[in-house]
PDB file of C-alpha atoms in Angstrom:
ATOM      1  CA  ASN A   1      -0.110   0.061  -0.024  1.00  0.00           C
ATOM      2  CA  SER A   2       1.025   3.398  -1.136  1.00  0.00           C
ATOM      3  CA  LYS A   3       2.470   5.795   1.697  1.00  0.00           C
ATOM      4  CA  VAL A   4       2.124   8.639  -0.271  1.00  0.00           C
ATOM      5  CA  ILE A   5      -1.638   9.561   0.049  1.00  0.00           C
ATOM      6  CA  GLN A   6      -3.213  11.852  -2.894  1.00  0.00           C
ATOM      7  CA  THR A   7      -7.121  13.089  -2.478  1.00  0.00           C
ATOM      8  CA  PRO A   8      -9.764  12.711  -4.237  1.00  0.00           C
ATOM      9  CA  ARG A   9      -9.037   9.571  -6.232  1.00  0.00           C
ATOM     10  CA  TYR A  10     -11.669  11.232  -8.728  1.00  0.00           C
ATOM     11  CA  LEU A  11     -12.797  14.529  -9.686  1.00  0.00           C
ATOM     12  CA  VAL A  12     -15.094  15.727 -12.472  1.00  0.00           C
ATOM     13  CA  LYS A  13     -14.714  19.390 -13.796  1.00  0.00           C
ATOM     14  CA  GLY A  14     -16.293  21.322 -16.397  1.00  0.00           C
ATOM     15  CA  GLN A  15     -14.246  23.176 -18.865  1.00  0.00           C
ATOM     16  CA  GLY A  16     -13.247  26.330 -17.250  1.00  0.00           C
ATOM     17  CA  GLN A  17     -13.682  25.170 -13.755  1.00  0.00           C
ATOM     18  CA  LYS A  18     -10.876  24.798 -11.141  1.00  0.00           C
ATOM     19  CA  ALA A  19      -9.539  21.505 -10.022  1.00  0.00           C
ATOM     20  CA  LYS A  20      -7.224  20.887  -7.330  1.00  0.00           C
ATOM     21  CA  MET A  21      -5.848  18.040  -6.006  1.00  0.00           C
ATOM     22  CA  ARG A  22      -3.903  17.168  -2.726  1.00  0.00           C
ATOM     23  CA  CYS A  23      -0.838  15.028  -1.735  1.00  0.00           C
ATOM     24  CA  ILE A  24       0.610  14.092   1.742  1.00  0.00           C
ATOM     25  CA  PRO A  25       4.097  12.910   1.153  1.00  0.00           C
ATOM     26  CA  GLU A  26       5.640   9.872   2.875  1.00  0.00           C
ATOM     27  CA  LYS A  27       6.729  10.958   6.008  1.00  0.00           C
ATOM     28  CA  GLY A  28      10.528  12.127   5.953  1.00  0.00           C
ATOM     29  CA  HIS A  29      10.437  12.772   2.148  1.00  0.00           C
ATOM     30  CA  PRO A  30      11.155  16.723   1.837  1.00  0.00           C
ATOM     31  CA  VAL A  31      11.169  16.101  -2.095  1.00  0.00           C
ATOM     32  CA  VAL A  32       7.922  15.800  -3.827  1.00  0.00           C
ATOM     33  CA  PHE A  33       6.988  15.570  -7.948  1.00  0.00           C
ATOM     34  CA  TRP A  34       4.006  16.208  -9.818  1.00  0.00           C
ATOM     35  CA  TYR A  35       3.537  13.976 -12.892  1.00  0.00           C
ATOM     36  CA  GLN A  36       0.781  13.754 -15.601  1.00  0.00           C
ATOM     37  CA  GLN A  37      -0.163  10.467 -16.972  1.00  0.00           C
ATOM     38  CA  ASN A  38      -2.378  10.490 -20.404  1.00  0.00           C
ATOM     39  CA  LYS A  39      -4.508   8.069 -21.623  1.00  0.00           C
ATOM     40  CA  ASN A  40      -1.624   6.871 -23.774  1.00  0.00           C
ATOM     41  CA  ASN A  41       0.656   6.327 -20.766  1.00  0.00           C
ATOM     42  CA  GLU A  42       2.832   9.312 -21.665  1.00  0.00           C
ATOM     43  CA  PHE A  43       4.100  10.811 -18.495  1.00  0.00           C
ATOM     44  CA  LYS A  44       4.818  14.580 -18.106  1.00  0.00           C
ATOM     45  CA  PHE A  45       6.800  15.996 -15.599  1.00  0.00           C
ATOM     46  CA  LEU A  46       4.915  18.984 -14.279  1.00  0.00           C
ATOM     47  CA  ILE A  47       6.798  20.432 -11.087  1.00  0.00           C
ATOM     48  CA  ASN A  48       9.037  19.442  -8.380  1.00  0.00           C
ATOM     49  CA  PHE A  49       9.349  20.809  -4.618  1.00  0.00           C
ATOM     50  CA  GLN A  50      12.101  20.421  -1.983  1.00  0.00           C
ATOM     51  CA  ASN A  51      10.321  21.349   1.229  1.00  0.00           C
ATOM     52  CA  GLN A  52       8.715  24.315   0.369  1.00  0.00           C
ATOM     53  CA  GLU A  53      10.719  25.395  -2.536  1.00  0.00           C
ATOM     54  CA  VAL A  54       9.991  24.868  -6.360  1.00  0.00           C
ATOM     55  CA  LEU A  55      12.845  23.035  -7.869  1.00  0.00           C
ATOM     56  CA  GLN A  56      11.733  23.047 -11.275  1.00  0.00           C
ATOM     57  CA  GLN A  57       8.522  23.596 -13.151  1.00  0.00           C
ATOM     58  CA  ILE A  58       7.361  23.529 -16.953  1.00  0.00           C
ATOM     59  CA  ASP A  59       5.738  26.046 -18.779  1.00  0.00           C
ATOM     60  CA  MET A  60       2.441  24.795 -18.519  1.00  0.00           C
ATOM     61  CA  THR A  61       2.711  24.589 -15.037  1.00  0.00           C
ATOM     62  CA  GLU A  62       3.504  28.252 -14.716  1.00  0.00           C
ATOM     63  CA  LYS A  63       0.690  29.585 -16.788  1.00  0.00           C
ATOM     64  CA  ARG A  64      -2.201  27.644 -15.897  1.00  0.00           C
ATOM     65  CA  PHE A  65      -1.311  25.435 -12.836  1.00  0.00           C
ATOM     66  CA  SER A  66      -0.450  26.358  -9.776  1.00  0.00           C
ATOM     67  CA  ALA A  67       1.264  24.197  -7.042  1.00  0.00           C
ATOM     68  CA  GLU A  68       2.556  24.483  -3.345  1.00  0.00           C
ATOM     69  CA  CYS A  69       3.854  22.562  -0.784  1.00  0.00           C
ATOM     70  CA  PRO A  70       3.126  24.295   2.540  1.00  0.00           C
ATOM     71  CA  SER A  71       5.193  23.358   5.849  1.00  0.00           C
ATOM     72  CA  ASN A  72       2.873  21.224   7.954  1.00  0.00           C
ATOM     73  CA  SER A  73      -0.105  20.982   5.381  1.00  0.00           C
ATOM     74  CA  PRO A  74      -0.726  18.725   2.162  1.00  0.00           C
ATOM     75  CA  CYS A  75       1.074  19.755  -1.147  1.00  0.00           C
ATOM     76  CA  SER A  76      -1.458  20.757  -3.799  1.00  0.00           C
ATOM     77  CA  LEU A  77      -1.896  21.154  -7.522  1.00  0.00           C
ATOM     78  CA  GLU A  78      -4.432  23.319  -8.920  1.00  0.00           C
ATOM     79  CA  ILE A  79      -5.626  23.716 -12.199  1.00  0.00           C
ATOM     80  CA  GLN A  80      -6.964  27.487 -12.656  1.00  0.00           C
ATOM     81  CA  SER A  81      -9.154  26.768 -15.802  1.00  0.00           C
ATOM     82  CA  SER A  82      -9.777  23.311 -16.620  1.00  0.00           C
ATOM     83  CA  GLU A  83      -9.319  22.430 -20.367  1.00  0.00           C
ATOM     84  CA  ALA A  84     -10.514  18.860 -22.050  1.00  0.00           C
ATOM     85  CA  GLY A  85      -6.629  17.838 -22.657  1.00  0.00           C
ATOM     86  CA  ASP A  86      -5.906  18.377 -19.114  1.00  0.00           C
ATOM     87  CA  SER A  87      -8.410  15.093 -18.559  1.00  0.00           C
ATOM     88  CA  ALA A  88      -5.482  12.540 -17.123  1.00  0.00           C
ATOM     89  CA  LEU A  89      -4.405  11.025 -13.964  1.00  0.00           C
ATOM     90  CA  TYR A  90      -2.237  13.102 -11.849  1.00  0.00           C
ATOM     91  CA  LEU A  91       0.502  11.483 -10.103  1.00  0.00           C
ATOM     92  CA  CYS A  92       2.135  12.603  -6.887  1.00  0.00           C
ATOM     93  CA  ALA A  93       5.583  10.984  -5.780  1.00  0.00           C
ATOM     94  CA  SER A  94       7.969  11.836  -2.918  1.00  0.00           C
ATOM     95  CA  SER A  95      11.585  10.793  -2.225  1.00  0.00           C
ATOM     96  CA  ARG A  96      13.999  11.421   0.697  1.00  0.00           C
ATOM     97  CA  TYR A  97      16.060  13.462  -0.981  1.00  0.00           C
ATOM     98  CA  SER A  98      17.025  15.001  -4.344  1.00  0.00           C
ATOM     99  CA  GLY A  99      18.487  11.821  -6.360  1.00  0.00           C
ATOM    100  CA  ASN A 100      16.564   9.263  -4.560  1.00  0.00           C
ATOM    101  CA  THR A 101      13.884   6.813  -5.557  1.00  0.00           C
ATOM    102  CA  LEU A 102      10.675   8.237  -5.968  1.00  0.00           C
ATOM    103  CA  TYR A 103       7.478   6.465  -4.612  1.00  0.00           C
ATOM    104  CA  PHE A 104       4.097   7.339  -6.046  1.00  0.00           C
ATOM    105  CA  GLY A 105       0.518   7.772  -4.680  1.00  0.00           C
ATOM    106  CA  GLU A 106      -2.530   6.300  -6.377  1.00  0.00           C
ATOM    107  CA  GLY A 107      -3.165   9.200  -8.227  1.00  0.00           C
ATOM    108  CA  SER A 108      -5.936  11.736  -8.369  1.00  0.00           C
ATOM    109  CA  ARG A 109      -8.077  10.958 -11.883  1.00  0.00           C
ATOM    110  CA  LEU A 110      -9.622  14.262 -13.382  1.00  0.00           C
ATOM    111  CA  ILE A 111     -11.879  14.024 -16.150  1.00  0.00           C
ATOM    112  CA  VAL A 112     -13.014  17.562 -17.645  1.00  0.00           C
ATOM    113  CA  VAL A 113     -16.341  17.383 -19.648  1.00  0.00           C
TER     114      VAL A 113
ATOM    115  CA  ALA B   1      18.821  13.761 -23.922  1.00  0.00           C
ATOM    116  CA  GLN B   2      18.040  10.842 -21.947  1.00  0.00           C
ATOM    117  CA  SER B   3      15.114   8.380 -23.128  1.00  0.00           C
ATOM    118  CA  VAL B   4      13.768   4.987 -22.510  1.00  0.00           C
ATOM    119  CA  THR B   5      12.307   2.465 -25.263  1.00  0.00           C
ATOM    120  CA  GLN B   6      10.022  -0.418 -24.141  1.00  0.00           C
ATOM    121  CA  PRO B   7       9.722  -2.080 -27.608  1.00  0.00           C
ATOM    122  CA  ASP B   8       7.103  -4.478 -26.895  1.00  0.00           C
ATOM    123  CA  ALA B   9       3.724  -2.532 -26.225  1.00  0.00           C
ATOM    124  CA  ARG B  10       1.991  -5.795 -25.335  1.00  0.00           C
ATOM    125  CA  VAL B  11       3.066  -9.238 -24.077  1.00  0.00           C
ATOM    126  CA  THR B  12       0.811 -12.166 -23.458  1.00  0.00           C
ATOM    127  CA  VAL B  13       2.233 -15.091 -21.408  1.00  0.00           C
ATOM    128  CA  SER B  14       0.667 -18.246 -19.744  1.00  0.00           C
ATOM    129  CA  GLU B  15       0.464 -18.614 -16.030  1.00  0.00           C
ATOM    130  CA  GLY B  16       3.712 -20.249 -14.939  1.00  0.00           C
ATOM    131  CA  ALA B  17       5.704 -19.650 -17.793  1.00  0.00           C
ATOM    132  CA  SER B  18       9.042 -17.482 -17.956  1.00  0.00           C
ATOM    133  CA  LEU B  19       8.716 -13.724 -18.566  1.00  0.00           C
ATOM    134  CA  GLN B  20      11.121 -11.012 -19.836  1.00  0.00           C
ATOM    135  CA  LEU B  21      10.185  -7.294 -20.432  1.00  0.00           C
ATOM    136  CA  ARG B  22      12.529  -5.431 -22.669  1.00  0.00           C
ATOM    137  CA  CYS B  23      13.759  -2.009 -21.714  1.00  0.00           C
ATOM    138  CA  LYS B  24      16.572   0.049 -23.678  1.00  0.00           C
ATOM    139  CA  TYR B  25      17.877   3.300 -22.505  1.00  0.00           C
ATOM    140  CA  SER B  26      19.708   6.176 -23.961  1.00  0.00           C
ATOM    141  CA  TYR B  27      21.827   8.245 -21.399  1.00  0.00           C
ATOM    142  CA  PHE B  28      25.184  10.260 -21.221  1.00  0.00           C
ATOM    143  CA  GLY B  29      26.559   9.189 -17.926  1.00  0.00           C
ATOM    144  CA  THR B  30      25.891   6.314 -15.604  1.00  0.00           C
ATOM    145  CA  PRO B  31      21.998   5.893 -15.320  1.00  0.00           C
ATOM    146  CA  TYR B  32      19.885   5.089 -12.354  1.00  0.00           C
ATOM    147  CA  LEU B  33      17.088   2.743 -13.719  1.00  0.00           C
ATOM    148  CA  PHE B  34      13.667   1.726 -12.313  1.00  0.00           C
ATOM    149  CA  TRP B  35      11.035  -0.463 -13.073  1.00  0.00           C
ATOM    150  CA  TYR B  36       7.350   0.475 -11.837  1.00  0.00           C
ATOM    151  CA  VAL B  37       4.227  -1.543 -12.486  1.00  0.00           C
ATOM    152  CA  GLN B  38       0.504  -0.200 -12.528  1.00  0.00           C
ATOM    153  CA  TYR B  39      -2.224  -2.541 -11.527  1.00  0.00           C
ATOM    154  CA  PRO B  40      -5.741  -1.508 -13.245  1.00  0.00           C
ATOM    155  CA  ARG B  41      -6.980   2.046 -11.634  1.00  0.00           C
ATOM    156  CA  GLN B  42      -3.990   2.428  -9.371  1.00  0.00           C
ATOM    157  CA  GLY B  43      -0.802   4.275  -9.015  1.00  0.00           C
ATOM    158  CA  LEU B  44       2.894   3.399  -9.826  1.00  0.00           C
ATOM    159  CA  GLN B  45       4.338   0.745  -7.543  1.00  0.00           C
ATOM    160  CA  LEU B  46       8.284   0.138  -7.297  1.00  0.00           C
ATOM    161  CA  LEU B  47       9.409  -3.433  -8.315  1.00  0.00           C
ATOM    162  CA  LEU B  48      13.213  -2.747  -8.505  1.00  0.00           C
ATOM    163  CA  LYS B  49      15.902  -0.006  -8.783  1.00  0.00           C
ATOM    164  CA  TYR B  50      19.462  -0.089 -10.321  1.00  0.00           C
ATOM    165  CA  TYR B  51      22.161   2.134  -8.625  1.00  0.00           C
ATOM    166  CA  PRO B  52      25.609   1.576  -9.893  1.00  0.00           C
ATOM    167  CA  GLY B  53      26.774  -1.802  -8.466  1.00  0.00           C
ATOM    168  CA  ASP B  54      25.538  -5.364  -9.142  1.00  0.00           C
ATOM    169  CA  PRO B  55      24.225  -5.621 -12.574  1.00  0.00           C
ATOM    170  CA  VAL B  56      21.461  -8.084 -11.693  1.00  0.00           C
ATOM    171  CA  VAL B  57      19.055  -6.617  -8.881  1.00  0.00           C
ATOM    172  CA  GLN B  58      16.342  -8.220  -7.180  1.00  0.00           C
ATOM    173  CA  GLY B  59      12.805  -6.676  -6.349  1.00  0.00           C
ATOM    174  CA  VAL B  60       9.749  -7.574  -5.244  1.00  0.00           C
ATOM    175  CA  ASN B  61       7.454 -10.245  -6.079  1.00  0.00           C
ATOM    176  CA  GLY B  62      10.183 -12.671  -7.576  1.00  0.00           C
ATOM    177  CA  PHE B  63      11.264  -9.871 -10.270  1.00  0.00           C
ATOM    178  CA  GLU B  64      14.633  -9.269 -11.205  1.00  0.00           C
ATOM    179  CA  ALA B  65      16.306  -7.067 -13.892  1.00  0.00           C
ATOM    180  CA  GLU B  66      19.590  -6.903 -15.328  1.00  0.00           C
ATOM    181  CA  PHE B  67      21.550  -3.717 -16.506  1.00  0.00           C
ATOM    182  CA  SER B  68      23.821  -3.907 -19.118  1.00  0.00           C
ATOM    183  CA  LYS B  69      25.868  -0.870 -20.208  1.00  0.00           C
ATOM    184  CA  SER B  70      27.201  -2.472 -23.603  1.00  0.00           C
ATOM    185  CA  ASN B  71      23.540  -3.001 -24.434  1.00  0.00           C
ATOM    186  CA  SER B  72      22.104  -0.159 -22.990  1.00  0.00           C
ATOM    187  CA  SER B  73      19.408  -2.208 -21.426  1.00  0.00           C
ATOM    188  CA  PHE B  74      17.641  -3.203 -18.320  1.00  0.00           C
ATOM    189  CA  HIS B  75      15.352  -6.039 -19.003  1.00  0.00           C
ATOM    190  CA  LEU B  76      12.928  -7.333 -16.337  1.00  0.00           C
ATOM    191  CA  ARG B  77      12.490 -10.736 -15.742  1.00  0.00           C
ATOM    192  CA  LYS B  78      10.019 -13.207 -13.856  1.00  0.00           C
ATOM    193  CA  ALA B  79      10.700 -17.266 -13.752  1.00  0.00           C
ATOM    194  CA  SER B  80       7.079 -17.979 -13.287  1.00  0.00           C
ATOM    195  CA  VAL B  81       4.496 -15.410 -13.986  1.00  0.00           C
ATOM    196  CA  HIS B  82       1.266 -15.513 -11.584  1.00  0.00           C
ATOM    197  CA  TRP B  83      -2.223 -14.346 -12.957  1.00  0.00           C
ATOM    198  CA  SER B  84      -1.994 -11.220 -10.089  1.00  0.00           C
ATOM    199  CA  ASP B  85       1.349  -9.832 -12.505  1.00  0.00           C
ATOM    200  CA  TRP B  86      -1.353  -9.009 -15.018  1.00  0.00           C
ATOM    201  CA  ALA B  87      -0.648  -5.030 -15.163  1.00  0.00           C
ATOM    202  CA  VAL B  88       1.409  -2.307 -17.093  1.00  0.00           C
ATOM    203  CA  TYR B  89       5.247  -1.918 -16.577  1.00  0.00           C
ATOM    204  CA  PHE B  90       7.445   1.094 -16.673  1.00  0.00           C
ATOM    205  CA  CYS B  91      11.005   1.337 -17.233  1.00  0.00           C
ATOM    206  CA  ALA B  92      12.334   4.484 -15.996  1.00  0.00           C
ATOM    207  CA  VAL B  93      15.869   6.555 -16.179  1.00  0.00           C
ATOM    208  CA  SER B  94      16.591   8.951 -13.572  1.00  0.00           C
ATOM    209  CA  MET B  95      18.761  12.086 -14.347  1.00  0.00           C
ATOM    210  CA  ILE B  96      20.572  13.533 -11.454  1.00  0.00           C
ATOM    211  CA  ASN B  97      20.620  17.194 -11.507  1.00  0.00           C
ATOM    212  CA  ASN B  98      21.306  19.006  -8.437  1.00  0.00           C
ATOM    213  CA  ASN B  99      19.026  21.863  -9.679  1.00  0.00           C
ATOM    214  CA  ALA B 100      16.174  19.691 -10.851  1.00  0.00           C
ATOM    215  CA  GLY B 101      15.937  16.676  -8.656  1.00  0.00           C
ATOM    216  CA  ALA B 102      15.754  12.977  -9.961  1.00  0.00           C
ATOM    217  CA  LYS B 103      13.633  13.887 -12.583  1.00  0.00           C
ATOM    218  CA  LEU B 104      12.403  10.530 -14.195  1.00  0.00           C
ATOM    219  CA  THR B 105      12.062   9.612 -17.788  1.00  0.00           C
ATOM    220  CA  PHE B 106       9.642   6.751 -18.502  1.00  0.00           C
ATOM    221  CA  GLY B 107       8.973   4.540 -21.269  1.00  0.00           C
ATOM    222  CA  GLY B 108       5.891   3.936 -22.958  1.00  0.00           C
ATOM    223  CA  GLY B 109       4.857   0.889 -20.818  1.00  0.00           C
ATOM    224  CA  THR B 110       4.147  -2.836 -21.766  1.00  0.00           C
ATOM    225  CA  ARG B 111       1.090  -4.195 -21.026  1.00  0.00           C
ATOM    226  CA  LEU B 112       1.080  -7.760 -19.623  1.00  0.00           C
ATOM    227  CA  THR B 113      -1.779  -9.978 -20.201  1.00  0.00           C
ATOM    228  CA  VAL B 114      -1.627 -13.449 -18.301  1.00  0.00           C
ATOM    229  CA  ARG B 115      -3.294 -16.422 -19.709  1.00  0.00           C
ATOM    230  CA  PRO B 116      -4.755 -19.063 -17.217  1.00  0.00           C
TER     231      PRO B 116
END
């Protein structure tokens, strides 16, 4: 069973609506990643954090997505205005330090109708 | 740029038969390599990982993989497949970048079907 907890497991949003997903990393893991997995099993790196600091993010994440990992609260990924192409499985992963193995959660499946 | 290729999109084996899932990587330097499994409607679970050292690594549930620098490969093997191994398997390579963390690059996945 995964020790990375993601909620909700499923969310359905209309186009233009906000979609927010949360992730509690494994205890003792300061590094958090978000990936998007589409229906063709293609993975897209979105953003990663070390503690509360953003390490790297892609352009898409900078423009329509917002993410944070506040101290003592779950990490979150929010899509400001959902588009049909955002329908995917959003995977959160954590690791003990930069360069170590990533452990994934069960994912949050977003359906944009 | 690093890349991972899984040449077989689908593999079907009979329960009890042996299994090999292929993975080829392209990477400048010494790679860190991983195999993950994804069961239906679930996230990714780590099967095994290769960090520089012994080329044969053991994983969970009887899986093992062998790293070959000369062939740029990291094939996954299992001696006897069980019906519960029915899943999608992903090979991944890690790039160590002090500014970006251990970002994973994934292969396209191999969907394993197990015949009774």
